[in-house]
Coordinates of C-alpha atoms in Angstrom, one line a residue:
M8 CA -10.0 -12.0 31.6
E9 CA -9.7 -9.5 28.3
T10 CA -9.7 -12.3 24.9
I11 CA -8.7 -10.3 21.7
W12 CA -9.4 -12.9 18.6
G13 CA -7.6 -11.6 15.6
C14 CA -6.5 -8.1 15.7
D15 CA -6.5 -4.6 17.2
T16 CA -7.8 -2.5 14.2
V17 CA -6.9 0.6 15.6
H18 CA -3.9 -0.2 16.3
M19 CA -3.6 -1.5 12.4
D20 CA -5.1 1.8 11.1
E21 CA -2.2 3.5 13.2
I22 CA 0.4 1.9 11.9
A23 CA -1.2 2.3 8.6
E24 CA -1.4 5.6 9.2
K25 CA 2.3 6.5 10.4
L26 CA 4.0 3.5 7.5
A27 CA 2.3 6.2 4.6
E28 CA 2.9 9.3 6.4
K29 CA 6.6 8.2 7.5
A30 CA 6.9 7.2 3.6
E31 CA 6.0 10.5 2.3
R32 CA 8.3 12.5 4.4
L33 CA 11.1 10.4 3.2
I34 CA 10.0 10.7 -0.5
E35 CA 10.3 14.5 0.0
L36 CA 13.5 13.7 1.9
F37 CA 15.3 12.3 -1.0
R38 CA 13.7 15.1 -3.3
L39 CA 15.5 17.6 -1.7
L40 CA 18.9 15.5 -2.0
R41 CA 18.8 15.1 -4.8
S42 CA 17.5 18.9 -5.5
A43 CA 20.5 19.9 -3.4
S44 CA 23.5 17.4 -5.4
D45 CA 22.1 19.3 -8.4
T46 CA 21.9 23.0 -7.6
V47 CA 24.7 22.6 -6.1
E48 CA 28.2 25.2 -7.5
W49 CA 30.6 22.1 -8.2
I50 CA 31.7 21.4 -11.9
G51 CA 34.5 18.0 -12.7
P52 CA 34.5 14.8 -13.0
D53 CA 34.3 14.1 -9.1
A54 CA 30.9 16.1 -9.2
E55 CA 29.1 14.7 -11.9
A56 CA 30.3 11.3 -10.5
H57 CA 28.9 12.5 -6.9
R58 CA 25.6 13.5 -8.5
A59 CA 25.0 10.2 -10.6
R60 CA 26.1 8.6 -7.2
T61 CA 23.3 10.3 -5.4
H62 CA 20.9 10.1 -8.4
T63 CA 20.6 6.5 -8.1
V64 CA 20.3 6.1 -4.3
T65 CA 17.7 8.7 -4.2
T66 CA 15.7 6.3 -6.8
E67 CA 16.5 3.7 -5.5
G68 CA 15.2 5.2 -1.9
T69 CA 12.0 6.4 -3.5
D70 CA 11.4 2.9 -5.2
L71 CA 12.1 1.0 -1.0
C72 CA 9.2 4.2 -0.4
G73 CA 7.4 3.2 -3.0
I74 CA 7.0 -0.2 -1.3
L75 CA 5.7 0.8 2.3
R76 CA 3.2 3.4 1.0
D77 CA 1.8 -0.2 -0.6
L78 CA 2.3 -1.9 3.1
S79 CA 0.7 0.7 4.0
R80 CA -2.2 0.0 1.9
R81 CA -2.3 -3.0 2.9
L82 CA -2.3 -2.6 6.0
E83 CA -5.3 -0.5 6.0
E84 CA -7.5 -3.2 3.6
E85 CA -6.9 -6.4 6.6
S86 CA -7.9 -4.1 9.1
A87 CA -11.4 -3.2 6.8
Q88 CA -11.1 -7.1 6.3
Q89 CA -10.7 -7.6 9.9
T90 CA -13.8 -5.0 10.9
T91 CA -16.0 -6.7 8.8
A92 CA -15.3 -10.3 9.2
S93 CA -15.5 -9.9 13.3
Q94 CA -18.9 -8.1 12.8
V95 CA -21.4 -11.4 15.0
D96 CA -24.8 -11.1 13.7
P97 CA -27.0 -10.1 16.1
D98 CA -28.8 -13.5 15.5
T99 CA -25.7 -15.6 16.5
N100 CA -24.7 -16.4 19.8
P101 CA -21.4 -14.5 20.6
L102 CA -19.5 -18.2 22.3
V103 CA -19.5 -19.8 18.2
A104 CA -19.2 -16.6 16.7
V105 CA -16.2 -15.6 16.5
R106 CA -16.1 -14.8 13.5
A107 CA -18.7 -13.9 11.1
D108 CA -17.7 -15.8 8.2
I109 CA -16.5 -18.6 10.0
T110 CA -18.6 -21.6 8.9
D111 CA -17.4 -20.6 5.3
L112 CA -14.7 -22.2 6.2
L113 CA -16.9 -25.1 6.2
P114 CA -17.5 -27.6 3.6
V115 CA -20.7 -27.4 2.7
P116 CA -22.7 -30.6 4.4
L117 CA -21.0 -30.0 7.0
R118 CA -21.3 -25.7 7.5
D119 CA -25.3 -26.7 7.0
K120 CA -24.9 -28.8 10.0
V121 CA -23.7 -25.9 12.0
A122 CA -26.2 -23.1 10.9
G123 CA -28.8 -26.0 11.4
A124 CA -27.9 -27.6 14.6
N125 CA -25.9 -25.4 16.4
P126 CA -25.5 -27.0 20.6
F127 CA -24.7 -23.7 21.7
A128 CA -27.8 -21.1 19.5
G129 CA -30.6 -21.6 22.2
G130 CA -33.2 -23.0 19.5
G131 CA -31.4 -21.4 16.6
S132 CA -32.2 -18.7 13.7
G133 CA -34.3 -18.8 10.5
D134 CA -36.5 -20.9 8.9
K135 CA -35.1 -24.0 10.7
P136 CA -35.4 -23.9 14.6
A137 CA -33.2 -26.8 16.0
T138 CA -35.3 -29.2 17.9
A139 CA -32.3 -31.8 18.8
S140 CA -28.7 -30.6 18.1
R141 CA -25.7 -33.8 17.1
W142 CA -25.4 -34.8 20.5
G143 CA -29.1 -35.5 21.0
L144 CA -29.6 -33.0 23.7
P145 CA -32.7 -31.2 23.5
L146 CA -32.4 -27.8 21.7
S147 CA -36.0 -25.0 22.4
P148 CA -36.9 -21.5 23.6
E149 CA -37.1 -22.9 27.3
F150 CA -33.7 -25.0 27.5
S151 CA -30.1 -24.5 27.2
P152 CA -27.3 -26.9 27.8
F153 CA -25.1 -24.9 28.8
P154 CA -27.8 -22.3 30.8
E155 CA -25.2 -20.0 32.9
V156 CA -23.6 -19.2 29.2
D157 CA -25.9 -18.8 27.4
P158 CA -29.2 -16.3 29.9
G159 CA -31.4 -15.2 27.5
F160 CA -32.9 -19.4 27.9
R161 CA -33.3 -21.1 31.6
D162 CA -33.5 -24.4 32.3
P163 CA -36.4 -24.5 34.7
D164 CA -35.8 -28.0 36.2
L165 CA -33.2 -30.1 35.4
T166 CA -30.3 -29.5 33.3
W167 CA -28.6 -33.6 32.9
G168 CA -30.8 -34.2 35.7
V169 CA -28.2 -32.2 37.7
P170 CA -30.4 -29.4 39.4
T171 CA -30.3 -25.9 39.6
G172 CA -30.3 -23.6 42.1
P173 CA -28.2 -21.8 44.8
G174 CA -26.8 -24.3 46.0
V175 CA -25.3 -26.1 43.0
T176 CA -25.3 -25.5 39.1
P177 CA -23.4 -27.9 36.6
F178 CA -20.8 -26.0 35.1
P179 CA -20.4 -23.9 38.4
E180 CA -17.0 -22.7 37.1
I181 CA -18.4 -20.9 34.5
D182 CA -21.0 -19.1 36.5
P183 CA -18.7 -18.0 39.5
G184 CA -22.2 -16.8 41.5
F185 CA -23.3 -20.9 42.4
R186 CA -20.8 -23.3 43.8
A187 CA -21.7 -26.9 44.4
P188 CA -20.7 -26.8 48.3
L189 CA -18.4 -29.7 49.6
D190 CA -21.0 -32.3 50.0
D191 CA -21.7 -32.5 46.4
P192 CA -24.7 -33.6 45.6
I193 CA -23.1 -35.8 42.8
G194 CA -21.1 -38.2 45.0
F195 CA -17.3 -36.7 44.6
P196 CA -17.4 -35.1 48.1
G197 CA -14.4 -32.2 48.6
I198 CA -14.4 -31.3 44.7
T199 CA -16.3 -28.6 43.3
G200 CA -15.6 -28.7 39.5
P201 CA -19.0 -30.0 37.5
L202 CA -20.3 -33.6 37.9
G203 CA -17.0 -33.6 39.9
M204 CA -14.6 -33.5 37.9
P205 CA -11.3 -30.9 38.0
A206 CA -12.4 -27.3 37.4
L207 CA -12.6 -25.9 33.6
G208 CA -10.4 -24.9 32.4
G209 CA -9.6 -21.9 29.3
P210 CA -10.8 -18.9 28.7
F211 CA -13.8 -19.8 31.7
A212 CA -11.4 -20.6 34.3
R213 CA -10.3 -17.4 36.4
Q214 CA -6.8 -16.6 36.0
E215 CA -4.6 -14.5 38.2
P216 CA -2.5 -11.8 35.3
Y217 CA 0.8 -13.5 34.0
S218 CA 3.6 -11.5 35.7
R219 CA 7.1 -13.2 33.6
P220 CA 9.4 -15.0 36.5
E221 CA 13.0 -13.6 36.9
L222 CA 15.4 -15.5 36.2
P223 CA 18.5 -15.9 37.9
D224 CA 21.9 -14.3 36.8
G225 CA 24.4 -16.5 35.2
E226 CA 27.1 -15.9 33.3
E227 CA 28.1 -13.4 31.2
Y228 CA 26.4 -13.7 27.6
D229 CA 27.4 -11.6 25.3
L230 CA 30.5 -11.6 22.9
S231 CA 33.8 -9.8 24.2
P232 CA 34.6 -6.8 22.0
R233 CA 38.1 -8.5 21.8
A234 CA 37.0 -11.5 20.1
L235 CA 35.6 -9.6 18.1
E236 CA 38.7 -8.8 16.8
N237 CA 39.9 -11.7 16.4
G238 CA 37.0 -13.0 14.7
E239 CA 36.9 -9.7 12.3
S240 CA 40.5 -10.1 11.5
V241 CA 40.1 -13.8 11.0
R242 CA 37.6 -13.4 8.6
Q243 CA 38.9 -10.8 6.1
E244 CA 42.0 -12.9 6.7
A245 CA 40.0 -16.1 5.0
L246 CA 38.4 -13.9 2.4
S247 CA 41.0 -12.9 1.2
Y248 CA 42.3 -15.3 -0.8
V249 CA 38.3 -16.1 -2.2
P250 CA 37.5 -14.5 -5.5
G251 CA 34.9 -11.9 -5.7
A252 CA 34.7 -12.3 -1.6
S253 CA 38.5 -10.6 -1.4
Q254 CA 37.6 -7.6 -4.0
A255 CA 34.5 -6.4 -1.9
Q256 CA 36.4 -6.2 1.4
Q257 CA 38.8 -4.2 -0.8
L258 CA 35.7 -1.9 -1.6
M259 CA 34.7 -1.6 1.9
G260 CA 37.9 -1.1 2.9
L261 CA 38.3 1.3 0.5
H262 CA 35.0 2.9 2.0
E263 CA 36.2 3.4 5.3
Q264 CA 39.6 5.0 4.9
K265 CA 36.8 7.8 2.6
G266 CA 35.1 7.9 6.1
N267 CA 37.9 8.1 7.7
F268 CA 39.4 10.4 5.9
L269 CA 36.6 12.7 5.9
D270 CA 37.1 13.0 9.1
G271 CA 40.4 14.0 9.2
A272 CA 39.2 17.1 7.0
E273 CA 37.1 18.6 8.8
E274 CA 39.4 18.2 11.8
V275 CA 41.6 20.4 9.6
L276 CA 40.0 22.6 8.5
V277 CA 38.8 24.1 12.1
D278 CA 41.7 23.7 13.6
H279 CA 43.6 26.2 11.3
G280 CA 40.1 28.4 11.3
Y281 CA 39.2 27.2 7.9
D282 CA 35.6 26.6 8.9
S283 CA 34.0 28.1 5.9
L284 CA 35.1 25.4 3.6
V285 CA 33.7 22.5 6.3
P286 CA 30.3 22.4 3.9
A287 CA 32.1 21.2 1.3
V288 CA 33.1 18.5 3.5
D289 CA 29.4 18.1 4.8
L290 CA 28.3 17.9 1.2
A291 CA 30.3 15.1 0.6
R292 CA 29.7 13.0 3.8
V293 CA 25.8 12.8 1.8
G294 CA 27.5 10.7 -0.8
Q295 CA 29.7 8.4 1.6
S296 CA 26.4 7.8 3.4
G297 CA 24.1 6.7 0.2
T298 CA 27.2 5.0 -0.9
S299 CA 27.4 3.0 2.5
L300 CA 23.4 0.5 2.0
L301 CA 26.0 -0.5 -1.5
I302 CA 29.4 -1.3 -0.5
G303 CA 30.0 -0.2 2.8
E304 CA 29.0 -1.5 6.7
N305 CA 24.9 -0.6 6.1
S306 CA 25.5 -2.9 3.0
T307 CA 24.4 -6.8 2.1
I308 CA 27.7 -7.4 2.1
G309 CA 28.4 -5.1 5.3
Q310 CA 25.9 -6.4 7.2
A311 CA 26.6 -10.5 6.6
A312 CA 30.4 -9.8 7.1
E313 CA 29.2 -8.3 11.1
G314 CA 27.7 -12.0 11.8
L315 CA 30.6 -13.8 10.1
D316 CA 32.8 -11.8 12.5
M317 CA 30.0 -12.5 15.1
M318 CA 30.5 -16.5 14.5
V319 CA 33.8 -16.1 14.3
A320 CA 33.8 -14.8 17.1
N321 CA 31.5 -17.1 18.7
A322 CA 33.7 -20.4 18.3
G323 CA 36.3 -19.4 19.8
Q324 CA 34.9 -18.0 22.7
T325 CA 32.8 -20.6 23.5
T326 CA 36.0 -23.0 23.1
V327 CA 37.6 -21.0 25.6
E328 CA 34.7 -20.5 28.5
V329 CA 34.4 -24.9 27.9
S330 CA 38.0 -25.0 28.6
D331 CA 37.5 -23.1 32.0
A332 CA 35.1 -24.4 33.1
V333 CA 36.3 -28.4 32.7
G334 CA 39.9 -27.1 33.8
N335 CA 37.4 -26.2 37.1
G336 CA 35.7 -29.3 36.9
D337 CA 32.7 -27.0 36.5
L338 CA 30.7 -29.7 34.3
E339 CA 27.6 -27.9 34.6
G340 CA 29.6 -24.7 33.4
A341 CA 31.5 -26.3 30.7
I342 CA 27.5 -27.3 29.1
R343 CA 26.0 -23.9 29.8
A344 CA 29.0 -22.3 27.6
G345 CA 28.6 -25.1 25.4
E346 CA 25.2 -24.0 24.7
R347 CA 25.5 -20.1 24.9
G348 CA 27.2 -21.1 22.5
V349 CA 25.1 -22.8 20.0
Y350 CA 22.5 -19.7 20.6
R351 CA 25.4 -17.1 19.7
N352 CA 26.2 -19.6 16.9
Y353 CA 22.4 -19.3 15.4
E354 CA 22.1 -15.4 16.0
G355 CA 25.4 -14.8 13.9
L356 CA 23.7 -17.3 11.0
A357 CA 20.7 -15.3 10.8
T358 CA 22.7 -12.1 10.9
V359 CA 23.7 -13.5 7.7
V360 CA 20.4 -14.4 6.3
T361 CA 19.0 -11.3 6.9
A362 CA 21.7 -9.4 5.5
S363 CA 19.6 -6.6 3.4
P364 CA 20.6 -2.9 2.7
V365 CA 16.6 -2.5 3.4
W366 CA 17.1 -2.7 7.3
K367 CA 19.3 0.9 6.9
I368 CA 17.5 2.7 4.2
P369 CA 15.7 5.2 7.1
E370 CA 19.0 5.2 9.5
V371 CA 21.2 6.2 6.4
G372 CA 18.2 9.3 4.8
G373 CA 18.0 10.4 8.1
D374 CA 22.3 10.9 7.7
M375 CA 21.7 11.6 4.2
A376 CA 19.4 14.8 5.8
G377 CA 21.6 15.9 8.0
S378 CA 24.5 16.3 6.1
A379 CA 23.1 18.2 3.7
A380 CA 21.8 20.4 6.2
D381 CA 25.3 21.1 8.0
A382 CA 26.2 21.5 3.7
I383 CA 23.2 24.6 3.4
E384 CA 22.7 25.7 6.6
P385 CA 25.5 28.3 6.4
F386 CA 23.9 29.6 3.8
S387 CA 20.7 29.8 3.9
P388 CA 18.9 28.1 7.3
A389 CA 15.3 28.6 5.9
A390 CA 16.1 25.8 3.7
A391 CA 18.2 23.8 6.3
E392 CA 15.2 23.7 8.6
P393 CA 13.1 20.6 7.2
L394 CA 16.3 18.8 6.1
R395 CA 16.2 18.8 10.0
S396 CA 13.0 17.8 10.3
L397 CA 13.0 14.8 8.0
E398 CA 16.7 13.9 9.8
S399 CA 14.7 13.3 13.1
T400 CA 12.2 11.5 11.2
S401 CA 14.6 9.3 9.5
H402 CA 16.5 8.2 12.6
D403 CA 13.3 8.1 14.9
I404 CA 11.9 5.1 11.8
G405 CA 15.3 3.8 11.7
D406 CA 15.5 3.2 15.7
Q407 CA 12.6 1.5 15.1
V408 CA 13.7 -0.4 12.5
N409 CA 16.9 -1.8 13.8
G410 CA 14.9 -2.1 17.7
F411 CA 12.5 -4.8 16.2
K412 CA 15.3 -6.6 14.0
D413 CA 17.3 -6.9 17.0
E414 CA 15.0 -7.8 19.3
M415 CA 14.3 -10.4 17.2
L416 CA 17.9 -11.4 16.7
D417 CA 18.9 -11.3 20.2
S418 CA 19.7 -14.9 20.7
E419 CA 20.0 -13.9 24.4
N420 CA 16.6 -13.6 24.6
W421 CA 15.9 -17.4 22.7
Y422 CA 18.4 -18.7 25.8
D423 CA 15.7 -17.0 28.2
A424 CA 12.6 -18.1 26.6
R425 CA 14.1 -21.8 26.4
R426 CA 15.5 -21.5 30.4
R427 CA 12.2 -20.1 31.0
A428 CA 9.8 -22.9 29.3
I429 CA 12.2 -25.9 29.6
P430 CA 14.3 -25.7 33.0
L431 CA 17.3 -28.1 32.5
P432 CA 19.0 -29.6 35.3
W433 CA 22.8 -27.2 34.7
D434 CA 20.3 -23.7 34.0
P435 CA 21.6 -21.6 37.0
R436 CA 19.6 -21.2 40.4

């Protein structure tokens, strides 16, 4: 069995390098967006308002990319510290020195005892050879209490009075080359563990490769689209009477209407043969995507509203599922429905708690880059090419970030983990 302590520093260095590289690409994206907004031939109050919004979004985005670069440097520092800490002293037994500096974490008196009387050190190192361990076992270059673990020192005769030879070893589960026969000389026939006890567990025991058990199919877990629609309607109606929340909902509605207007305008222009005017719509989409981080579906308010919709929808759907199961005389089905409802409710709550535009910055950056490229490409394909590249890169990062978040907040994973770890009588069979 292969065991890793700490972390994989090579993988950590790769992540740090990619994080720094993508942060630089995003910074370049924001620079290009600001430049495009400043140089486009557009005059009037709308143009000035658009440029102001673009400057705000690009400034905040650049600042957040600085945070990403700081995280990259921190990963590099952690990797370097892990590499240093994992360097084992050549005179130290590897079973003890999992980390070279582990004894530094101990109090001074205990640290001295460990350094001078290490039961695994086979005689110790330095100017203080250990002649006896704290357990009273003799330690010398000719003797080790675990001869099958430390091949450098062998007990030529006896280990605690148990013969070591081709037929028996005090730790048969450590050294697979020697096994105690069924007529165990220690006096426990039929048991092959050390000293007549069950076989050692942990890293010394033989272990089969782990395979995740398949779970039996149960009822549908996800919330239905109809339930989510009802949840959104109830949430909008309830928050319309709450000061502040009502205005926030109105801003979100206006932002959505503006997006629908741009979609309709582009469709009308294309249908009537005015394709040359479509770049103006694409340019307006840049600001539309940027403001989604502030008042749109990608903002903190928008993500929190999504979590509230899930909680309201879950309450209605769980009530129906439990009622149907009880009506059919299926008590176990009613319990399962109630448990699913509990997990889904926690998922909605987690969505509200973790609501932040930071999750959506790479995705929105890709949308802005794509819209800017669409606006510039008819006039300068060469200038649009780097924006296309940044669009692809940003969307790749966004997919990874949102995929990680979705995986962590997916309550069905929590439900399945409970079913695997703690099977209960009402689980699907």
